[in-house]
Amino acid sequence: MGKQMTEMLKGTLEGIILGILAVSPAYGYDITARLREQGFTEIAEGTVYALLVRIEKRGLVDVEKVPSEKGPPRKVYTLNTQGAEYLDEFWGTWGFLASRIEQLQQLVKHPHEGDPS
């Protein structure tokens, strides 16, 4: 993963994980697998687990320990009401930024469009 991608993900990965949990509850490895299915192939599991600890401490998810056939109980994360509100705000912010960046990109590509001179 390029350095620029890593830097951009720092501010958005938390919202992306909450978005995954909005679809269905999941445990850490499952979240990492879903991220990889979405093209985030180089995200380390440690990064995901660190973010899960942070969003748990912030009260954005509910956590349930579920027995596992393959080892110790798994922590399954579920988006709660506070997390859903945070996610709504994230999507609003994301939409604002994406539209402004798109406008800027169009201006850079076509600097004289709309210019009456």
Tab-separated table of C-alpha atoms in Angstrom:
chain	number	residue	atom	x	y	z
A	1	MET	CA	0.000	0.000	0.000
A	2	GLY	CA	1.351	3.366	-0.906
A	3	LYS	CA	2.209	5.904	1.762
A	4	GLN	CA	-0.472	8.286	0.483
A	5	MET	CA	-3.145	5.570	0.794
A	6	THR	CA	-1.982	4.755	4.313
A	7	GLU	CA	-2.188	8.409	5.344
A	8	MET	CA	-5.661	8.836	3.833
A	9	LEU	CA	-6.941	5.679	5.516
A	10	LYS	CA	-5.848	6.900	8.944
A	11	GLY	CA	-8.764	9.298	9.021
A	12	THR	CA	-11.343	7.062	7.431
A	13	LEU	CA	-10.743	3.452	8.472
A	14	GLU	CA	-12.722	3.866	11.683
A	15	GLY	CA	-15.779	4.942	9.673
A	16	ILE	CA	-15.217	2.135	7.194
A	17	ILE	CA	-15.178	-0.443	10.010
A	18	LEU	CA	-18.342	1.028	11.497
A	19	GLY	CA	-19.878	0.796	8.025
A	20	ILE	CA	-19.013	-2.898	7.896
A	21	LEU	CA	-20.595	-3.394	11.317
A	22	ALA	CA	-23.716	-1.540	10.143
A	23	VAL	CA	-24.257	-4.365	7.655
A	24	SER	CA	-23.890	-7.110	10.271
A	25	PRO	CA	-22.090	-7.879	13.548
A	26	ALA	CA	-18.605	-9.314	13.132
A	27	TYR	CA	-15.443	-10.335	14.967
A	28	GLY	CA	-11.980	-8.952	14.214
A	29	TYR	CA	-10.779	-11.484	11.689
A	30	ASP	CA	-14.122	-11.362	9.871
A	31	ILE	CA	-13.864	-7.565	9.610
A	32	THR	CA	-10.349	-7.856	8.186
A	33	ALA	CA	-11.586	-10.416	5.637
A	34	ARG	CA	-14.460	-8.124	4.603
A	35	LEU	CA	-12.031	-5.222	4.194
A	36	ARG	CA	-9.866	-7.371	1.958
A	37	GLU	CA	-12.909	-8.355	-0.106
A	38	GLN	CA	-13.510	-4.626	-0.608
A	39	GLY	CA	-9.995	-4.162	-1.979
A	40	PHE	CA	-8.175	-3.108	1.195
A	41	THR	CA	-5.800	-6.022	0.759
A	42	GLU	CA	-2.837	-4.696	2.675
A	43	ILE	CA	-4.499	-3.662	5.918
A	44	ALA	CA	-2.859	-5.477	8.797
A	45	GLU	CA	-5.014	-7.339	11.294
A	46	GLY	CA	-3.226	-5.452	14.062
A	47	THR	CA	-4.505	-2.174	12.645
A	48	VAL	CA	-8.077	-3.471	12.668
A	49	TYR	CA	-7.797	-4.812	16.232
A	50	ALA	CA	-6.347	-1.522	17.475
A	51	LEU	CA	-9.248	0.379	15.909
A	52	LEU	CA	-11.756	-2.062	17.410
A	53	VAL	CA	-10.324	-1.414	20.868
A	54	ARG	CA	-10.622	2.323	20.266
A	55	ILE	CA	-14.211	2.252	19.014
A	56	GLU	CA	-15.158	-0.071	21.885
A	57	LYS	CA	-13.672	2.370	24.424
A	58	ARG	CA	-15.560	5.235	22.760
A	59	GLY	CA	-18.831	3.317	23.220
A	60	LEU	CA	-19.639	3.073	19.516
A	61	VAL	CA	-20.147	-0.706	19.556
A	62	ASP	CA	-21.536	-3.384	21.812
A	63	VAL	CA	-19.320	-6.407	22.388
A	64	GLU	CA	-20.356	-9.974	23.078
A	65	LYS	CA	-18.021	-12.904	23.688
A	66	VAL	CA	-19.171	-15.849	21.595
A	67	PRO	CA	-17.759	-19.376	22.001
A	68	SER	CA	-15.560	-20.534	19.134
A	69	GLU	CA	-14.864	-24.096	18.013
A	70	LYS	CA	-11.337	-23.084	17.015
A	71	GLY	CA	-10.099	-21.530	20.245
A	72	PRO	CA	-10.975	-18.932	22.863
A	73	PRO	CA	-14.266	-17.025	22.685
A	74	ARG	CA	-14.475	-14.405	19.956
A	75	LYS	CA	-15.396	-10.803	20.611
A	76	VAL	CA	-18.280	-10.027	18.270
A	77	TYR	CA	-18.837	-6.317	17.663
A	78	THR	CA	-22.277	-4.845	16.981
A	79	LEU	CA	-22.922	-1.254	15.991
A	80	ASN	CA	-25.007	0.419	18.712
A	81	THR	CA	-27.129	3.587	18.625
A	82	GLN	CA	-24.205	5.879	19.434
A	83	GLY	CA	-22.109	4.169	16.737
A	84	ALA	CA	-24.930	4.530	14.201
A	85	GLU	CA	-25.145	8.255	14.953
A	86	TYR	CA	-21.385	8.579	14.575
A	87	LEU	CA	-21.554	6.659	11.291
A	88	ASP	CA	-24.281	8.985	9.965
A	89	GLU	CA	-22.032	11.947	10.758
A	90	PHE	CA	-19.087	10.184	9.095
A	91	TRP	CA	-21.088	9.624	5.879
A	92	GLY	CA	-22.152	13.287	5.875
A	93	THR	CA	-18.574	14.443	6.266
A	94	TRP	CA	-17.392	11.953	3.667
A	95	GLY	CA	-20.006	13.162	1.170
A	96	PHE	CA	-18.997	16.784	1.710
A	97	LEU	CA	-15.294	16.037	1.252
A	98	ALA	CA	-15.827	13.771	-1.744
A	99	SER	CA	-17.937	16.357	-3.570
A	100	ARG	CA	-15.430	19.146	-2.904
A	101	ILE	CA	-12.496	17.008	-4.009
A	102	GLU	CA	-14.422	16.013	-7.153
A	103	GLN	CA	-15.103	19.691	-7.918
A	104	LEU	CA	-11.438	20.505	-7.476
A	105	GLN	CA	-10.416	17.576	-9.665
A	106	GLN	CA	-12.743	18.754	-12.440
A	107	LEU	CA	-11.368	22.288	-12.158
A	108	VAL	CA	-7.809	20.975	-12.458
A	109	LYS	CA	-8.710	18.815	-15.476
A	110	HIS	CA	-10.739	21.527	-17.218
A	111	PRO	CA	-9.556	24.889	-15.837
A	112	HIS	CA	-11.320	27.075	-18.414
A	113	GLU	CA	-14.761	25.393	-18.551
A	114	GLY	CA	-17.453	27.815	-17.536
A	115	ASP	CA	-15.037	30.735	-17.954
A	116	PRO	CA	-16.826	33.365	-20.119
A	117	SER	CA	-13.543	34.973	-21.280
